[in-house]
mmCIF file of C-alpha atoms in Angstrom:
data_model
loop_
_atom_site.group_PDB
_atom_site.id
_atom_site.type_symbol
_atom_site.label_atom_id
_atom_site.label_comp_id
_atom_site.label_asym_id
_atom_site.label_seq_id
_atom_site.Cartn_x
_atom_site.Cartn_y
_atom_site.Cartn_z
ATOM 1 C CA UNK A 1 -2.581 339.203 -27.729
ATOM 2 C CA UNK A 2 -4.010 335.748 -27.144
ATOM 3 C CA UNK A 3 -6.429 334.177 -29.582
ATOM 4 C CA UNK A 4 -9.887 333.354 -28.333
ATOM 5 C CA UNK A 5 -10.614 329.650 -28.402
ATOM 6 C CA UNK A 6 -14.313 329.635 -27.576
ATOM 7 C CA UNK A 7 -17.403 330.693 -29.473
ATOM 8 C CA UNK A 8 -18.408 334.361 -29.159
ATOM 9 C CA UNK A 9 -21.904 334.082 -27.682
ATOM 10 C CA UNK A 10 -22.069 337.760 -26.690
ATOM 11 C CA UNK A 11 -21.232 338.852 -30.233
ATOM 12 C CA UNK A 12 -23.754 336.388 -31.687
ATOM 13 C CA UNK A 13 -26.590 337.577 -29.433
ATOM 14 C CA UNK A 14 -25.662 341.215 -30.063
ATOM 15 C CA UNK A 15 -25.587 340.585 -33.829
ATOM 16 C CA UNK A 16 -28.958 338.836 -33.882
ATOM 17 C CA UNK A 17 -30.557 341.601 -31.813
ATOM 18 C CA UNK A 18 -29.061 344.307 -34.040
ATOM 19 C CA UNK A 19 -30.326 342.606 -37.208
ATOM 20 C CA UNK A 20 -33.815 342.125 -35.722
ATOM 21 C CA UNK A 21 -33.900 345.767 -34.702
ATOM 22 C CA UNK A 22 -32.658 346.838 -38.144
ATOM 23 C CA UNK A 23 -35.361 344.794 -39.892
ATOM 24 C CA UNK A 24 -37.994 346.203 -37.534
ATOM 25 C CA UNK A 25 -36.792 349.702 -38.467
ATOM 26 C CA UNK A 26 -37.621 348.923 -42.099
ATOM 27 C CA UNK A 27 -40.938 347.174 -41.455
ATOM 28 C CA UNK A 28 -42.427 349.624 -38.929
ATOM 29 C CA UNK A 29 -40.789 353.026 -39.432
ATOM 30 C CA UNK A 30 -43.758 354.796 -37.837
ATOM 31 C CA UNK A 31 -43.487 353.003 -34.512
ATOM 32 C CA UNK A 32 -39.751 352.425 -34.565
ATOM 33 C CA UNK A 33 -38.866 355.557 -32.624
ATOM 34 C CA UNK A 34 -41.585 355.242 -30.024
ATOM 35 C CA UNK A 35 -41.620 351.469 -29.535
ATOM 36 C CA UNK A 36 -37.940 350.696 -29.273
ATOM 37 C CA UNK A 37 -36.328 353.646 -27.532
ATOM 38 C CA UNK A 38 -35.441 351.499 -24.555
ATOM 39 C CA UNK A 39 -34.067 348.772 -26.800
ATOM 40 C CA UNK A 40 -31.847 351.276 -28.635
ATOM 41 C CA UNK A 41 -30.656 352.509 -25.257
ATOM 42 C CA UNK A 42 -29.720 349.001 -24.141
ATOM 43 C CA UNK A 43 -27.911 348.246 -27.406
ATOM 44 C CA UNK A 44 -25.989 351.543 -27.257
ATOM 45 C CA UNK A 45 -25.062 350.835 -23.645
ATOM 46 C CA UNK A 46 -23.830 347.313 -24.508
ATOM 47 C CA UNK A 47 -21.828 348.500 -27.532
ATOM 48 C CA UNK A 48 -20.278 351.265 -25.449
ATOM 49 C CA UNK A 49 -19.262 348.883 -22.695
ATOM 50 C CA UNK A 50 -17.761 346.486 -25.258
ATOM 51 C CA UNK A 51 -15.810 349.348 -26.898
ATOM 52 C CA UNK A 52 -14.461 350.432 -23.511
ATOM 53 C CA UNK A 53 -13.518 346.820 -22.697
ATOM 54 C CA UNK A 54 -11.761 346.605 -26.089
ATOM 55 C CA UNK A 55 -9.845 349.782 -25.262
ATOM 56 C CA UNK A 56 -8.778 348.463 -21.856
ATOM 57 C CA UNK A 57 -7.844 344.980 -23.115
ATOM 58 C CA UNK A 58 -5.809 345.912 -26.202
ATOM 59 C CA UNK A 59 -2.077 346.259 -26.026
ATOM 60 C CA UNK A 60 -2.183 349.234 -28.398
ATOM 61 C CA UNK A 61 -4.810 351.546 -26.947
ATOM 62 C CA UNK A 62 -7.053 352.760 -29.757
ATOM 63 C CA UNK A 63 -8.309 356.149 -28.546
ATOM 64 C CA UNK A 64 -11.320 356.154 -30.840
ATOM 65 C CA UNK A 65 -12.573 352.983 -29.148
ATOM 66 C CA UNK A 66 -12.655 354.818 -25.820
ATOM 67 C CA UNK A 67 -14.355 357.878 -27.336
ATOM 68 C CA UNK A 68 -16.886 355.697 -29.154
ATOM 69 C CA UNK A 69 -17.492 353.680 -25.997
ATOM 70 C CA UNK A 70 -18.095 356.761 -23.873
ATOM 71 C CA UNK A 71 -20.458 358.278 -26.469
ATOM 72 C CA UNK A 72 -22.321 354.973 -26.745
ATOM 73 C CA UNK A 73 -22.717 354.672 -22.981
ATOM 74 C CA UNK A 74 -23.925 358.286 -22.774
ATOM 75 C CA UNK A 75 -26.389 357.746 -25.637
ATOM 76 C CA UNK A 76 -27.698 354.555 -24.044
ATOM 77 C CA UNK A 77 -28.105 356.118 -20.617
ATOM 78 C CA UNK A 78 -29.835 359.173 -22.069
ATOM 79 C CA UNK A 79 -32.329 357.020 -23.958
ATOM 80 C CA UNK A 80 -33.002 354.854 -20.912
ATOM 81 C CA UNK A 81 -33.352 357.737 -18.452
ATOM 82 C CA UNK A 82 -35.031 360.350 -20.676
ATOM 83 C CA UNK A 83 -36.830 358.663 -23.585
ATOM 84 C CA UNK A 84 -38.517 361.955 -24.525
ATOM 85 C CA UNK A 85 -35.187 363.175 -25.863
ATOM 86 C CA UNK A 86 -35.374 360.779 -28.788
ATOM 87 C CA UNK A 87 -35.853 363.377 -31.520
ATOM 88 C CA UNK A 88 -33.072 365.563 -30.175
ATOM 89 C CA UNK A 89 -30.773 362.609 -29.584
ATOM 90 C CA UNK A 90 -31.377 361.031 -32.964
ATOM 91 C CA UNK A 91 -31.017 364.288 -34.857
ATOM 92 C CA UNK A 92 -27.781 365.381 -33.153
ATOM 93 C CA UNK A 93 -26.192 362.809 -30.874
ATOM 94 C CA UNK A 94 -26.935 359.627 -32.818
ATOM 95 C CA UNK A 95 -25.059 360.803 -35.964
ATOM 96 C CA UNK A 96 -22.074 361.722 -33.783
ATOM 97 C CA UNK A 97 -22.207 358.225 -32.312
ATOM 98 C CA UNK A 98 -22.338 356.673 -35.815
ATOM 99 C CA UNK A 99 -19.322 358.722 -36.851
ATOM 100 C CA UNK A 100 -17.296 357.961 -33.695
ATOM 101 C CA UNK A 101 -18.136 354.248 -33.854
ATOM 102 C CA UNK A 102 -17.206 353.994 -37.532
ATOM 103 C CA UNK A 103 -13.941 355.877 -37.023
ATOM 104 C CA UNK A 104 -13.197 353.551 -34.105
ATOM 105 C CA UNK A 105 -13.754 350.458 -36.247
ATOM 106 C CA UNK A 106 -11.778 351.912 -39.161
ATOM 107 C CA UNK A 107 -8.856 352.625 -36.817
ATOM 108 C CA UNK A 108 -8.935 348.951 -35.803
ATOM 109 C CA UNK A 109 -8.532 347.750 -39.412
ATOM 110 C CA UNK A 110 -4.771 347.042 -39.167
ATOM 111 C CA UNK A 111 -5.392 344.652 -36.271
ATOM 112 C CA UNK A 112 -8.443 343.148 -37.983
ATOM 113 C CA UNK A 113 -6.370 342.494 -41.116
ATOM 114 C CA UNK A 114 -3.941 340.422 -39.036
ATOM 115 C CA UNK A 115 -6.564 338.527 -37.020
ATOM 116 C CA UNK A 116 -9.206 337.590 -39.548
ATOM 117 C CA UNK A 117 -9.837 336.536 -43.130
ATOM 118 C CA UNK A 118 -9.529 338.969 -46.023
ATOM 119 C CA UNK A 119 -13.248 339.215 -46.878
ATOM 120 C CA UNK A 120 -14.127 340.101 -43.265
ATOM 121 C CA UNK A 121 -11.553 342.892 -43.323
ATOM 122 C CA UNK A 122 -13.142 344.347 -46.463
ATOM 123 C CA UNK A 123 -16.661 343.903 -45.090
ATOM 124 C CA UNK A 124 -15.773 345.846 -41.931
ATOM 125 C CA UNK A 125 -14.061 348.536 -43.984
ATOM 126 C CA UNK A 126 -16.988 348.989 -46.406
ATOM 127 C CA UNK A 127 -19.679 348.779 -43.690
ATOM 128 C CA UNK A 128 -17.977 351.414 -41.566
ATOM 129 C CA UNK A 129 -17.309 353.730 -44.494
ATOM 130 C CA UNK A 130 -21.046 353.523 -45.307
ATOM 131 C CA UNK A 131 -21.842 354.187 -41.642
ATOM 132 C CA UNK A 132 -19.470 357.156 -41.648
ATOM 133 C CA UNK A 133 -21.221 358.659 -44.669
ATOM 134 C CA UNK A 134 -24.641 358.028 -43.090
ATOM 135 C CA UNK A 135 -23.533 359.804 -39.904
ATOM 136 C CA UNK A 136 -22.174 362.772 -41.855
ATOM 137 C CA UNK A 137 -25.358 362.881 -43.950
ATOM 138 C CA UNK A 138 -27.512 362.973 -40.808
ATOM 139 C CA UNK A 139 -25.448 365.865 -39.407
ATOM 140 C CA UNK A 140 -25.529 367.872 -42.645
ATOM 141 C CA UNK A 141 -29.198 367.227 -43.497
ATOM 142 C CA UNK A 142 -31.060 366.869 -40.185
ATOM 143 C CA UNK A 143 -34.532 367.326 -41.752
ATOM 144 C CA UNK A 144 -33.929 364.697 -44.426
ATOM 145 C CA UNK A 145 -32.362 362.489 -41.779
ATOM 146 C CA UNK A 146 -35.443 362.749 -39.545
ATOM 147 C CA UNK A 147 -37.694 361.768 -42.452
ATOM 148 C CA UNK A 148 -35.588 358.751 -43.385
ATOM 149 C CA UNK A 149 -34.091 358.138 -39.955
ATOM 150 C CA UNK A 150 -35.521 354.682 -39.377
ATOM 151 C CA UNK A 151 -34.203 353.474 -42.740
ATOM 152 C CA UNK A 152 -30.731 354.947 -42.180
ATOM 153 C CA UNK A 153 -30.576 353.457 -38.707
ATOM 154 C CA UNK A 154 -31.912 350.146 -40.015
ATOM 155 C CA UNK A 155 -29.145 349.921 -42.621
ATOM 156 C CA UNK A 156 -26.448 350.619 -40.058
ATOM 157 C CA UNK A 157 -27.932 348.257 -37.468
ATOM 158 C CA UNK A 158 -28.101 345.403 -39.958
ATOM 159 C CA UNK A 159 -24.480 345.995 -40.999
ATOM 160 C CA UNK A 160 -23.372 346.131 -37.349
ATOM 161 C CA UNK A 161 -25.337 342.952 -36.644
ATOM 162 C CA UNK A 162 -23.737 341.070 -39.539
ATOM 163 C CA UNK A 163 -20.324 342.220 -38.328
ATOM 164 C CA UNK A 164 -21.053 340.988 -34.785
ATOM 165 C CA UNK A 165 -22.191 337.590 -36.070
ATOM 166 C CA UNK A 166 -19.055 337.280 -38.199
ATOM 167 C CA UNK A 167 -16.986 338.096 -35.117
ATOM 168 C CA UNK A 168 -18.829 335.428 -33.129
ATOM 169 C CA UNK A 169 -17.771 332.770 -35.605
ATOM 170 C CA UNK A 170 -14.242 334.036 -36.171
ATOM 171 C CA UNK A 171 -11.275 333.393 -33.941
ATOM 172 C CA UNK A 172 -10.584 337.108 -33.699
ATOM 173 C CA UNK A 173 -9.919 339.005 -30.514
ATOM 174 C CA UNK A 174 -8.569 338.443 -27.082
ATOM 175 C CA UNK A 175 -9.693 336.031 -24.396
ATOM 176 C CA UNK A 176 -12.542 338.097 -22.874
#
């Protein structure tokens, strides 16, 4: 694998957008679901495409990256094409996406440990373990998840955004 020598603009923009969306989820929980369905769809679509690209570009194919990418693309397309499915998608499909994405990132930890600094490795590990528990919680307690959905999503989006910004500044990854 070759080291990337240029700044990760895509990761930076993705991280900033994820953090803004996460903060908005905390500030306006009432309008979060209705006002940003399309934005969630675009973010899910972008994350899915990036996961699929990661799967294709890595020498050791990480199967969870492909599964997470496909679920993300499906979630994004569903939200963009049928925004009325938000409650159903967020109560069933979104937790599955959280879980698949977190498992994908946790399965990448051995490579991340080699490519990046120690604190980033631990940040990714802790953030994705939290995301995994949030996804499982939303599957087990769908009513409680619907009540606190914007806060749970906001936490995960902020953590994903911080991770993307860290990746933008690190020299991790291949030459995309």
